[in-house]
mmCIF file of C-alpha atoms and ligand atoms in Angstrom:
data_model
loop_
_atom_site.group_PDB
_atom_site.id
_atom_site.type_symbol
_atom_site.label_atom_id
_atom_site.label_comp_id
_atom_site.label_asym_id
_atom_site.label_seq_id
_atom_site.Cartn_x
_atom_site.Cartn_y
_atom_site.Cartn_z
ATOM 1 C CA MET A 1 110.008 86.691 77.012
ATOM 2 C CA PRO A 2 111.771 89.733 75.504
ATOM 3 C CA LYS A 3 114.181 91.527 77.764
ATOM 4 C CA GLU A 4 114.015 95.257 78.342
ATOM 5 C CA ILE A 5 116.553 97.669 79.792
ATOM 6 C CA LEU A 6 115.303 100.629 81.827
ATOM 7 C CA GLY A 7 118.315 102.917 81.541
ATOM 8 C CA ASN A 8 119.394 106.361 82.717
ATOM 9 C CA ALA A 9 117.570 106.040 86.044
ATOM 10 C CA ARG A 10 118.235 106.723 89.687
ATOM 11 C CA ILE A 11 117.263 103.469 91.342
ATOM 12 C CA ALA A 12 116.330 103.176 95.022
ATOM 13 C CA THR A 13 116.643 99.408 95.324
ATOM 14 C CA LEU A 14 115.992 99.314 99.089
ATOM 15 C CA ASP A 15 118.217 96.255 98.923
ATOM 16 C CA GLY A 16 120.767 96.700 101.664
ATOM 17 C CA PRO A 17 121.242 99.703 103.934
ATOM 18 C CA GLY A 18 119.658 103.116 103.312
ATOM 19 C CA TYR A 19 117.836 103.560 100.049
ATOM 20 C CA GLY A 20 120.278 101.249 98.274
ATOM 21 C CA MET A 21 120.691 103.996 95.661
ATOM 22 C CA VAL A 22 122.181 103.227 92.282
ATOM 23 C CA GLU A 23 123.107 106.396 90.385
ATOM 24 C CA ALA A 24 123.124 106.408 86.572
ATOM 25 C CA GLY A 25 121.512 103.029 86.920
ATOM 26 C CA ALA A 26 119.954 100.460 84.681
ATOM 27 C CA LEU A 27 117.566 97.623 85.340
ATOM 28 C CA VAL A 28 117.024 94.652 83.061
ATOM 29 C CA HIS A 29 113.822 92.630 83.253
ATOM 30 C CA ASP A 30 112.157 89.990 81.123
ATOM 31 C CA GLN A 31 108.518 91.168 81.449
ATOM 32 C CA ALA A 32 108.197 89.202 84.662
ATOM 33 C CA ARG A 33 111.348 89.189 86.805
ATOM 34 C CA ILE A 34 114.248 91.527 87.372
ATOM 35 C CA LEU A 35 117.351 90.042 85.748
ATOM 36 C CA TRP A 36 119.957 92.620 86.666
ATOM 37 C CA VAL A 37 120.279 96.008 88.358
ATOM 38 C CA GLY A 38 123.332 98.230 88.737
ATOM 39 C CA PRO A 39 125.221 101.190 87.301
ATOM 40 C CA GLU A 40 124.521 101.324 83.570
ATOM 41 C CA ALA A 41 128.248 101.505 82.860
ATOM 42 C CA ASP A 42 128.546 97.979 84.317
ATOM 43 C CA LEU A 43 125.733 96.469 82.221
ATOM 44 C CA PRO A 44 126.834 92.922 81.390
ATOM 45 C CA ALA A 45 127.421 92.257 77.687
ATOM 46 C CA GLY A 46 124.824 89.485 77.769
ATOM 47 C CA HIS A 47 122.060 92.052 78.365
ATOM 48 C CA ALA A 48 123.337 94.843 76.137
ATOM 49 C CA ASP A 49 121.321 93.712 73.098
ATOM 50 C CA ALA A 50 117.914 94.179 74.783
ATOM 51 C CA ALA A 51 115.577 97.044 73.900
ATOM 52 C CA ARG A 52 116.392 100.076 76.034
ATOM 53 C CA ARG A 53 114.047 102.712 77.426
ATOM 54 C CA ASP A 54 115.524 105.957 78.665
ATOM 55 C CA MET A 55 114.081 106.875 82.054
ATOM 56 C CA GLY A 56 115.206 110.493 81.781
ATOM 57 C CA GLY A 57 117.099 110.373 85.068
ATOM 58 C CA TRP A 58 113.903 109.721 87.017
ATOM 59 C CA LEU A 59 113.642 107.680 90.169
ATOM 60 C CA ILE A 60 112.705 103.987 90.144
ATOM 61 C CA THR A 61 111.585 102.358 93.384
ATOM 62 C CA PRO A 62 109.959 99.048 94.179
ATOM 63 C CA ALA A 63 106.225 99.513 93.587
ATOM 64 C CA PRO A 64 104.298 100.370 96.759
ATOM 65 C CA ILE A 65 102.324 97.622 98.482
ATOM 66 C CA ASP A 66 99.236 98.365 100.606
ATOM 67 C CA CYS A 67 99.409 95.610 103.214
ATOM 68 C CA HIS A 68 96.255 96.454 105.243
ATOM 69 C CA THR A 69 92.963 97.433 103.611
ATOM 70 C CA HIS A 70 89.241 96.911 104.048
ATOM 71 C CA ILE A 71 88.673 98.168 100.520
ATOM 72 C CA VAL A 72 85.691 95.876 99.828
ATOM 73 C CA PHE A 73 82.606 97.283 101.559
ATOM 74 C CA ALA A 74 79.270 98.847 100.631
ATOM 75 C CA GLY A 75 77.817 102.226 101.477
ATOM 76 C CA ASP A 76 79.446 105.138 103.239
ATOM 77 C CA ARG A 77 79.874 106.495 106.754
ATOM 78 C CA ALA A 78 79.623 110.217 106.135
ATOM 79 C CA ARG A 79 76.881 110.554 108.783
ATOM 80 C CA GLU A 80 79.129 108.942 111.383
ATOM 81 C CA PHE A 81 81.841 111.423 110.397
ATOM 82 C CA GLU A 82 79.408 114.198 111.209
ATOM 83 C CA MET A 83 78.473 112.572 114.529
ATOM 84 C CA ARG A 84 82.094 112.364 115.547
ATOM 85 C CA LEU A 85 82.535 116.030 114.721
ATOM 86 C CA GLU A 86 79.522 116.691 116.947
ATOM 87 C CA GLY A 87 81.386 114.990 119.786
ATOM 88 C CA ALA A 88 80.481 111.276 119.708
ATOM 89 C CA SER A 89 83.449 108.919 120.035
ATOM 90 C CA TYR A 90 84.154 105.997 117.700
ATOM 91 C CA GLU A 91 83.507 103.565 120.557
ATOM 92 C CA GLU A 92 80.196 105.239 121.532
ATOM 93 C CA ILE A 93 78.984 105.016 117.949
ATOM 94 C CA ALA A 94 80.033 101.353 117.745
ATOM 95 C CA ARG A 95 78.277 100.474 121.021
ATOM 96 C CA ALA A 96 75.116 102.192 119.785
ATOM 97 C CA GLY A 97 75.020 99.844 116.790
ATOM 98 C CA GLY A 98 76.563 102.273 114.301
ATOM 99 C CA GLY A 99 80.130 102.141 113.133
ATOM 100 C CA ILE A 100 81.241 98.810 111.715
ATOM 101 C CA LEU A 101 77.691 97.430 112.039
ATOM 102 C CA SER A 102 76.222 100.059 109.731
ATOM 103 C CA THR A 103 78.684 98.986 107.051
ATOM 104 C CA VAL A 104 77.767 95.371 107.807
ATOM 105 C CA ALA A 105 74.098 96.092 107.012
ATOM 106 C CA ALA A 106 75.004 97.741 103.690
ATOM 107 C CA THR A 107 77.492 95.002 102.783
ATOM 108 C CA ARG A 108 75.038 92.190 103.537
ATOM 109 C CA ALA A 109 72.583 93.838 101.137
ATOM 110 C CA ALA A 110 75.160 94.146 98.343
ATOM 111 C CA SER A 111 75.762 91.575 95.598
ATOM 112 C CA GLU A 112 79.278 90.475 94.664
ATOM 113 C CA GLY A 113 78.998 92.712 91.594
ATOM 114 C CA ASP A 114 77.986 95.701 93.767
ATOM 115 C CA LEU A 115 80.939 95.097 96.065
ATOM 116 C CA VAL A 116 83.353 94.917 93.144
ATOM 117 C CA ALA A 117 81.870 98.017 91.502
ATOM 118 C CA GLN A 118 82.121 100.028 94.728
ATOM 119 C CA ALA A 119 85.679 98.866 95.461
ATOM 120 C CA LEU A 120 87.107 99.488 91.986
ATOM 121 C CA PRO A 121 87.348 103.306 92.197
ATOM 122 C CA ARG A 122 89.139 102.950 95.521
ATOM 123 C CA LEU A 123 91.504 100.368 94.058
ATOM 124 C CA ASP A 124 92.101 102.544 90.998
ATOM 125 C CA ALA A 125 93.102 105.447 93.238
ATOM 126 C CA LEU A 126 95.777 103.230 94.805
ATOM 127 C CA LEU A 127 96.960 101.916 91.454
ATOM 128 C CA ALA A 128 97.307 105.508 90.192
ATOM 129 C CA GLU A 129 100.042 105.905 92.808
ATOM 130 C CA GLY A 130 101.872 102.826 91.611
ATOM 131 C CA VAL A 131 100.545 100.182 94.014
ATOM 132 C CA THR A 132 100.972 96.656 92.616
ATOM 133 C CA ALA A 133 99.893 94.509 95.582
ATOM 134 C CA ILE A 134 97.169 94.980 98.153
ATOM 135 C CA GLU A 135 95.736 93.047 100.996
ATOM 136 C CA VAL A 136 91.929 92.985 101.281
ATOM 137 C CA LYS A 137 90.062 91.859 104.389
ATOM 138 C CA SER A 138 86.591 90.503 104.867
ATOM 139 C CA GLY A 139 84.861 91.492 108.103
ATOM 140 C CA TYR A 140 81.770 93.425 107.051
ATOM 141 C CA GLY A 141 79.655 90.313 106.541
ATOM 142 C CA LEU A 142 79.865 88.661 109.963
ATOM 143 C CA GLU A 143 77.828 85.798 108.510
ATOM 144 C CA PRO A 144 79.226 83.048 106.307
ATOM 145 C CA GLU A 145 77.704 84.014 102.950
ATOM 146 C CA THR A 146 78.689 87.674 103.101
ATOM 147 C CA GLU A 147 82.178 86.973 104.442
ATOM 148 C CA LEU A 148 82.767 84.631 101.500
ATOM 149 C CA ARG A 149 81.175 87.085 99.054
ATOM 150 C CA MET A 150 83.568 89.810 100.217
ATOM 151 C CA LEU A 151 86.540 87.499 99.680
ATOM 152 C CA ARG A 152 85.296 86.520 96.227
ATOM 153 C CA ALA A 153 84.851 90.210 95.379
ATOM 154 C CA ALA A 154 88.426 90.838 96.555
ATOM 155 C CA ARG A 155 89.760 88.048 94.348
ATOM 156 C CA ARG A 156 87.748 89.417 91.440
ATOM 157 C CA LEU A 157 89.506 92.784 91.821
ATOM 158 C CA GLY A 158 92.769 91.004 91.083
ATOM 159 C CA GLN A 159 91.293 89.623 87.848
ATOM 160 C CA LEU A 160 89.922 92.980 86.718
ATOM 161 C CA ARG A 161 93.051 95.004 87.371
ATOM 162 C CA PRO A 162 96.808 94.333 87.090
ATOM 163 C CA VAL A 163 97.390 93.961 90.829
ATOM 164 C CA ARG A 164 98.142 91.155 93.239
ATOM 165 C CA VAL A 165 95.438 90.692 95.853
ATOM 166 C CA ARG A 166 96.043 88.863 99.140
ATOM 167 C CA THR A 167 92.835 88.034 100.956
ATOM 168 C CA THR A 168 92.448 88.001 104.712
ATOM 169 C CA TYR A 169 89.598 86.409 106.630
ATOM 170 C CA LEU A 170 88.395 88.864 109.297
ATOM 171 C CA ALA A 171 85.070 87.481 110.517
ATOM 172 C CA ALA A 172 86.343 88.270 114.037
ATOM 173 C CA HIS A 173 85.991 91.996 113.315
ATOM 174 C CA ALA A 174 82.854 92.704 115.357
ATOM 175 C CA CYS A 175 80.048 90.749 116.959
ATOM 176 C CA PRO A 176 76.965 91.009 114.710
ATOM 177 C CA PRO A 177 73.615 92.222 116.148
ATOM 178 C CA GLU A 178 72.068 88.746 116.091
ATOM 179 C CA TYR A 179 74.832 87.578 118.468
ATOM 180 C CA LYS A 180 74.868 90.672 120.692
ATOM 181 C CA GLY A 181 76.417 89.738 124.047
ATOM 182 C CA ARG A 182 77.190 86.216 122.781
ATOM 183 C CA ALA A 183 80.611 86.621 121.236
ATOM 184 C CA ASP A 184 81.637 83.052 122.103
ATOM 185 C CA ASP A 185 78.607 81.668 120.293
ATOM 186 C CA TYR A 186 79.449 83.845 117.296
ATOM 187 C CA MET A 187 82.971 82.386 117.339
ATOM 188 C CA ASN A 188 81.707 78.804 117.535
ATOM 189 C CA GLU A 189 78.810 79.080 115.148
ATOM 190 C CA VAL A 190 80.090 81.541 112.525
ATOM 191 C CA CYS A 191 83.769 82.528 112.650
ATOM 192 C CA LEU A 192 85.285 79.073 112.998
ATOM 193 C CA PRO A 193 83.020 77.092 110.646
ATOM 194 C CA ALA A 194 83.018 79.796 107.945
ATOM 195 C CA LEU A 195 86.825 79.864 108.036
ATOM 196 C CA HIS A 196 86.817 76.230 106.981
ATOM 197 C CA THR A 197 84.350 76.932 104.181
ATOM 198 C CA ALA A 198 86.300 79.944 102.933
ATOM 199 C CA HIS A 199 89.573 78.027 103.120
ATOM 200 C CA ALA A 200 88.084 75.074 101.241
ATOM 201 C CA GLU A 201 87.099 77.513 98.479
ATOM 202 C CA GLY A 202 90.696 78.757 98.361
ATOM 203 C CA LEU A 203 89.678 82.246 99.435
ATOM 204 C CA VAL A 204 91.948 82.764 102.443
ATOM 205 C CA ASP A 205 95.603 83.819 102.455
ATOM 206 C CA ALA A 206 95.677 84.858 106.132
ATOM 207 C CA VAL A 207 93.483 85.174 109.228
ATOM 208 C CA ASP A 208 92.984 88.420 111.170
ATOM 209 C CA GLY A 209 90.924 89.596 114.135
ATOM 210 C CA PHE A 210 90.091 92.762 116.058
ATOM 211 C CA CYS A 211 91.325 92.428 119.641
ATOM 212 C CA GLU A 212 89.624 95.286 121.458
ATOM 213 C CA GLY A 213 87.086 96.107 124.147
ATOM 214 C CA ILE A 214 84.417 96.681 121.481
ATOM 215 C CA ALA A 215 85.364 93.484 119.653
ATOM 216 C CA PHE A 216 87.088 90.271 120.865
ATOM 217 C CA ASP A 217 89.368 89.406 123.762
ATOM 218 C CA THR A 218 92.627 87.495 123.587
ATOM 219 C CA ALA A 219 91.019 84.162 124.532
ATOM 220 C CA GLN A 220 88.542 84.455 121.662
ATOM 221 C CA ILE A 221 91.221 85.543 119.185
ATOM 222 C CA ALA A 222 93.433 82.643 120.330
ATOM 223 C CA ARG A 223 90.719 80.218 119.237
ATOM 224 C CA MET A 224 90.658 81.859 115.801
ATOM 225 C CA PHE A 225 94.446 81.598 115.631
ATOM 226 C CA ASP A 226 94.386 77.940 116.665
ATOM 227 C CA ALA A 227 91.975 77.231 113.825
ATOM 228 C CA ALA A 228 94.199 79.155 111.388
ATOM 229 C CA ARG A 229 97.245 77.269 112.561
ATOM 230 C CA ALA A 230 95.484 73.928 112.094
ATOM 231 C CA LEU A 231 94.828 74.940 108.475
ATOM 232 C CA GLY A 232 98.393 76.150 107.962
ATOM 233 C CA LEU A 233 97.280 79.765 107.495
ATOM 234 C CA PRO A 234 99.339 82.719 108.720
ATOM 235 C CA VAL A 235 97.778 85.124 111.219
ATOM 236 C CA LYS A 236 97.849 88.861 111.909
ATOM 237 C CA LEU A 237 95.927 91.036 114.330
ATOM 238 C CA HIS A 238 94.346 94.466 114.852
ATOM 239 C CA ALA A 239 96.025 94.983 118.210
ATOM 240 C CA GLU A 240 96.207 97.783 120.799
ATOM 241 C CA GLN A 241 94.405 100.264 118.545
ATOM 242 C CA LEU A 242 92.145 101.936 121.116
ATOM 243 C CA SER A 243 93.466 100.426 124.339
ATOM 244 C CA HIS A 244 96.034 97.891 125.563
ATOM 245 C CA ARG A 245 94.447 94.420 125.507
ATOM 246 C CA GLY A 246 97.388 92.056 125.088
ATOM 247 C CA GLY A 247 96.773 91.426 121.398
ATOM 248 C CA THR A 248 100.332 92.181 120.373
ATOM 249 C CA ALA A 249 101.795 89.658 122.792
ATOM 250 C CA LEU A 250 99.239 87.105 121.599
ATOM 251 C CA ALA A 251 100.112 87.799 117.966
ATOM 252 C CA ALA A 252 103.815 87.394 118.721
ATOM 253 C CA ARG A 253 103.114 84.126 120.547
ATOM 254 C CA TYR A 254 101.505 82.788 117.362
ATOM 255 C CA GLY A 255 104.354 84.051 115.167
ATOM 256 C CA ALA A 256 101.979 86.478 113.435
ATOM 257 C CA LEU A 257 103.003 88.113 110.183
ATOM 258 C CA SER A 258 102.027 91.458 111.671
ATOM 259 C CA ALA A 259 100.391 93.294 114.548
ATOM 260 C CA ASP A 260 98.532 96.300 113.183
ATOM 261 C CA HIS A 261 97.701 99.766 114.585
ATOM 262 C CA VAL A 262 99.646 99.142 117.849
ATOM 263 C CA GLU A 263 99.321 102.697 119.173
ATOM 264 C CA TYR A 264 98.888 101.342 122.717
ATOM 265 C CA ALA A 265 101.650 98.723 122.421
ATOM 266 C CA THR A 266 104.462 98.909 124.971
ATOM 267 C CA ALA A 267 108.231 98.489 124.832
ATOM 268 C CA GLU A 268 107.720 94.923 126.169
ATOM 269 C CA ASP A 269 105.334 94.232 123.290
ATOM 270 C CA ALA A 270 107.974 95.528 120.889
ATOM 271 C CA ALA A 271 110.518 93.090 122.323
ATOM 272 C CA LEU A 272 108.100 90.184 121.882
ATOM 273 C CA MET A 273 107.378 91.237 118.299
ATOM 274 C CA ALA A 274 111.087 91.477 117.529
ATOM 275 C CA ALA A 275 111.698 87.989 118.873
ATOM 276 C CA ALA A 276 108.794 86.613 116.827
ATOM 277 C CA GLY A 277 109.691 88.485 113.631
ATOM 278 C CA THR A 278 106.267 90.146 113.652
ATOM 279 C CA VAL A 279 105.970 93.335 111.572
ATOM 280 C CA ALA A 280 104.379 96.424 113.148
ATOM 281 C CA VAL A 281 101.894 97.739 110.584
ATOM 282 C CA LEU A 282 101.344 101.427 111.345
ATOM 283 C CA LEU A 283 98.091 102.962 110.107
ATOM 284 C CA PRO A 284 98.349 106.742 110.389
ATOM 285 C CA GLY A 285 95.119 107.280 108.426
ATOM 286 C CA ALA A 286 93.126 105.756 111.290
ATOM 287 C CA PHE A 287 95.155 107.663 113.889
ATOM 288 C CA TYR A 288 94.416 110.885 112.010
ATOM 289 C CA THR A 289 90.726 110.197 111.405
ATOM 290 C CA LEU A 290 90.075 109.275 115.032
ATOM 291 C CA ARG A 291 92.181 112.213 116.203
ATOM 292 C CA GLU A 292 94.018 109.704 118.358
ATOM 293 C CA THR A 293 96.737 111.141 120.559
ATOM 294 C CA GLN A 294 98.502 107.964 121.720
ATOM 295 C CA LEU A 295 101.490 107.508 119.401
ATOM 296 C CA PRO A 296 102.744 104.027 118.487
ATOM 297 C CA PRO A 297 106.045 103.193 120.239
ATOM 298 C CA VAL A 298 108.213 103.950 117.216
ATOM 299 C CA ALA A 299 111.371 104.458 119.282
ATOM 300 C CA ALA A 300 110.916 101.024 120.884
ATOM 301 C CA PHE A 301 110.280 99.422 117.482
ATOM 302 C CA ARG A 302 113.491 100.989 116.197
ATOM 303 C CA ALA A 303 115.465 100.001 119.274
ATOM 304 C CA GLN A 304 114.247 96.402 119.048
ATOM 305 C CA GLY A 305 114.591 96.197 115.278
ATOM 306 C CA VAL A 306 110.882 95.575 114.688
ATOM 307 C CA PRO A 307 110.182 96.173 110.978
ATOM 308 C CA MET A 308 107.606 98.938 110.565
ATOM 309 C CA ALA A 309 105.215 98.831 107.616
ATOM 310 C CA LEU A 310 102.766 101.563 106.642
ATOM 311 C CA ALA A 311 99.362 100.962 105.069
ATOM 312 C CA THR A 312 96.185 102.898 104.295
ATOM 313 C CA ASP A 313 93.753 100.781 106.394
ATOM 314 C CA CYS A 314 91.286 101.964 103.718
ATOM 315 C CA ASN A 315 87.890 101.528 105.408
ATOM 316 C CA PRO A 316 84.740 103.643 105.611
ATOM 317 C CA GLY A 317 84.865 104.292 109.351
ATOM 318 C CA THR A 318 88.309 105.083 110.634
ATOM 319 C CA SER A 319 90.437 105.563 107.546
ATOM 320 C CA PRO A 320 88.664 106.604 104.345
ATOM 321 C CA VAL A 321 92.085 106.874 102.742
ATOM 322 C CA THR A 322 93.008 105.682 99.269
ATOM 323 C CA SER A 323 96.448 107.251 98.998
ATOM 324 C CA ILE A 324 99.650 105.399 99.810
ATOM 325 C CA LEU A 325 101.616 108.629 99.303
ATOM 326 C CA LEU A 326 99.495 110.508 101.837
ATOM 327 C CA THR A 327 99.965 107.552 104.185
ATOM 328 C CA MET A 328 103.739 107.927 103.841
ATOM 329 C CA ASN A 329 103.465 111.638 104.551
ATOM 330 C CA MET A 330 101.309 110.957 107.633
ATOM 331 C CA GLY A 331 103.744 108.275 108.803
ATOM 332 C CA CYS A 332 106.461 110.920 108.802
ATOM 333 C CA THR A 333 104.493 113.894 110.092
ATOM 334 C CA LEU A 334 102.297 112.124 112.662
ATOM 335 C CA PHE A 335 104.544 109.229 113.769
ATOM 336 C CA GLY A 336 107.986 110.735 113.177
ATOM 337 C CA LEU A 337 109.170 108.155 110.666
ATOM 338 C CA THR A 338 111.963 109.195 108.365
ATOM 339 C CA PRO A 339 111.129 109.323 104.645
ATOM 340 C CA GLU A 340 113.401 106.317 104.246
ATOM 341 C CA GLU A 341 111.419 104.393 106.879
ATOM 342 C CA ALA A 342 108.198 105.439 105.150
ATOM 343 C CA LEU A 343 109.391 104.130 101.784
ATOM 344 C CA ARG A 344 110.626 100.911 103.369
ATOM 345 C CA GLY A 345 107.299 100.718 105.173
ATOM 346 C CA VAL A 346 105.315 100.546 101.937
ATOM 347 C CA THR A 347 107.771 98.273 100.116
ATOM 348 C CA VAL A 348 110.187 95.947 101.941
ATOM 349 C CA HIS A 349 108.262 95.755 105.195
ATOM 350 C CA ALA A 350 104.817 95.748 103.588
ATOM 351 C CA ALA A 351 105.878 92.736 101.509
ATOM 352 C CA ARG A 352 107.079 91.008 104.641
ATOM 353 C CA ALA A 353 103.800 91.786 106.427
ATOM 354 C CA LEU A 354 102.044 89.910 103.623
ATOM 355 C CA GLY A 355 104.480 87.015 103.703
ATOM 356 C CA LEU A 356 105.644 87.891 100.162
ATOM 357 C CA SER A 357 109.348 87.290 99.500
ATOM 358 C CA ASP A 358 109.384 88.006 95.756
ATOM 359 C CA CYS A 359 108.676 91.759 95.802
ATOM 360 C CA GLY A 360 109.238 94.928 97.813
ATOM 361 C CA ARG A 361 112.894 95.363 96.799
ATOM 362 C CA ILE A 362 114.744 95.736 93.523
ATOM 363 C CA ALA A 363 117.085 92.791 93.113
ATOM 364 C CA ALA A 364 117.736 90.129 90.499
ATOM 365 C CA GLY A 365 115.202 87.313 90.712
ATOM 366 C CA LEU A 366 112.385 89.370 92.230
ATOM 367 C CA ARG A 367 109.222 90.382 90.375
ATOM 368 C CA ALA A 368 109.534 93.440 88.148
ATOM 369 C CA ASP A 369 106.945 95.403 90.152
ATOM 370 C CA LEU A 370 108.272 98.930 89.901
ATOM 371 C CA ALA A 371 107.259 102.551 90.185
ATOM 372 C CA VAL A 372 108.915 105.268 88.126
ATOM 373 C CA TRP A 373 108.596 108.708 89.699
ATOM 374 C CA ASN A 374 109.158 112.152 88.294
ATOM 375 C CA VAL A 375 111.253 113.134 91.320
ATOM 376 C CA GLU A 376 114.954 113.301 92.042
ATOM 377 C CA ASN A 377 115.074 112.314 95.668
ATOM 378 C CA PRO A 378 113.093 109.520 97.359
ATOM 379 C CA ALA A 379 112.229 111.825 100.271
ATOM 380 C CA GLU A 380 110.016 113.817 97.885
ATOM 381 C CA LEU A 381 107.554 110.915 97.893
ATOM 382 C CA SER A 382 106.811 111.514 101.571
ATOM 383 C CA TRP A 383 107.207 115.270 101.510
ATOM 384 C CA ARG A 384 104.387 116.355 99.262
ATOM 385 C CA ILE A 385 100.694 116.284 100.120
ATOM 386 C CA GLY A 386 98.056 115.683 97.466
ATOM 387 C CA PHE A 387 100.501 115.508 94.565
ATOM 388 C CA ASN A 388 101.146 112.364 92.568
ATOM 389 C CA PRO A 389 104.497 112.294 90.769
ATOM 390 C CA LEU A 390 104.043 108.776 89.356
ATOM 391 C CA HIS A 391 105.399 108.560 85.830
ATOM 392 C CA ALA A 392 104.938 104.836 85.212
ATOM 393 C CA ARG A 393 103.706 101.802 87.061
ATOM 394 C CA ILE A 394 105.249 98.511 86.023
ATOM 395 C CA PHE A 395 103.527 95.299 87.106
ATOM 396 C CA GLY A 396 105.357 92.065 86.342
ATOM 397 C CA GLY A 397 107.470 93.974 83.806
ATOM 398 C CA ARG A 398 104.448 95.448 82.029
ATOM 399 C CA GLU A 399 103.445 99.066 82.104
HETATM 400 N N1 DI6 B 401 90.027 98.845 113.197
HETATM 401 C C1 DI6 B 401 89.799 99.831 112.320
HETATM 402 O O1 DI6 B 401 90.332 100.898 112.334
HETATM 403 C C2 DI6 B 401 88.841 99.346 111.328
HETATM 404 N N2 DI6 B 401 88.616 98.016 111.760
HETATM 405 C C3 DI6 B 401 89.301 97.788 112.844
HETATM 406 O O2 DI6 B 401 89.300 96.702 113.393
HETATM 407 C C4 DI6 B 401 87.594 100.165 111.372
HETATM 408 C C5 DI6 B 401 86.454 99.510 110.678
HETATM 409 C C6 DI6 B 401 85.230 100.390 110.606
HETATM 410 O O3 DI6 B 401 85.012 101.286 111.441
HETATM 411 O O4 DI6 B 401 84.451 100.155 109.680
HETATM 412 FE FE1 FE B 402 91.996 97.670 109.788
#
């Protein structure tokens, strides 16, 4: 494939310490992979004949990755938003049969085409900010057919748009009304068998659950994880979002890719995650929407060296967010991350949270998934609110 040089750029490789900045840089790719990156003055003679595009001194970063979304769903939750403003809590609404279950009713009634059509504008909003890989969860079906339909819709998104889609099976998101008070039966009769069906159809890249008082306990999630392990699938978990339930320790015990939300995680949890190599996926959109006040233990994650990713958690209930840039800003303003941590959180660490080793940094051999920004300094990406400085989005070397 023809080589191309992106020259006259500031390149934040995120390879190595800090931003891994290369000033007056150039990057050579072959429409798929990065072949070389470094100061343009050092461009090897073997690449000098390739077509060159002048980047006008703009900033190139690895393309953002949204490693936690529920972007496939039907309907909206604007009424619930009003109820919460009138004083009802998220948990009260969920226990009264609203919340996740109202989205379940709408999603069960939607065809695969409806689900794709409703998800596309949300996906397009993310792509407009340079995102080249997203994770999409099931979890609004809570019955085999709809769980599989959600996963098929997610895969379809990756055929309709230039984006990599990783699908996550999240039947253990809530107990559906027909199993009210019988969560173990739901596990045995729906979650576990439908995982096998979805896996046999090639629809599952990872297995997730919601470990919470309004959802599933650690014993139930452990059964899900055992089933995932038997199929060779990686696991991750919505853990310690609303209260401390031991989900993070469980996730670490299973070598999970990530434990997500983790506001109520402790310093001991952080140590277990560090030892297991589990990424902390921070979701400031949900923290903001729920007006949560318990901050995730960022200092403990730093002290233990737990990689922190940031993601939108795009979902209709707790995080109707389709902006990775706003998520970076919230990560800094609400959680006290540095702009460098925020950028790492949506690139290097987001890739790791998805188990992807071929993207998230700029280095020879990795995919040419890049974002070109009309900014000088990488901190500007986190600084602004509601402004999109994306100049070009390059997916597998193609704009
Ligand atoms: N935690 C969340 O924040 C989302 N799911 C979860 O387990 C919320 C999903 C929803 O309210 O629709
Ligand atoms: Fe979530």
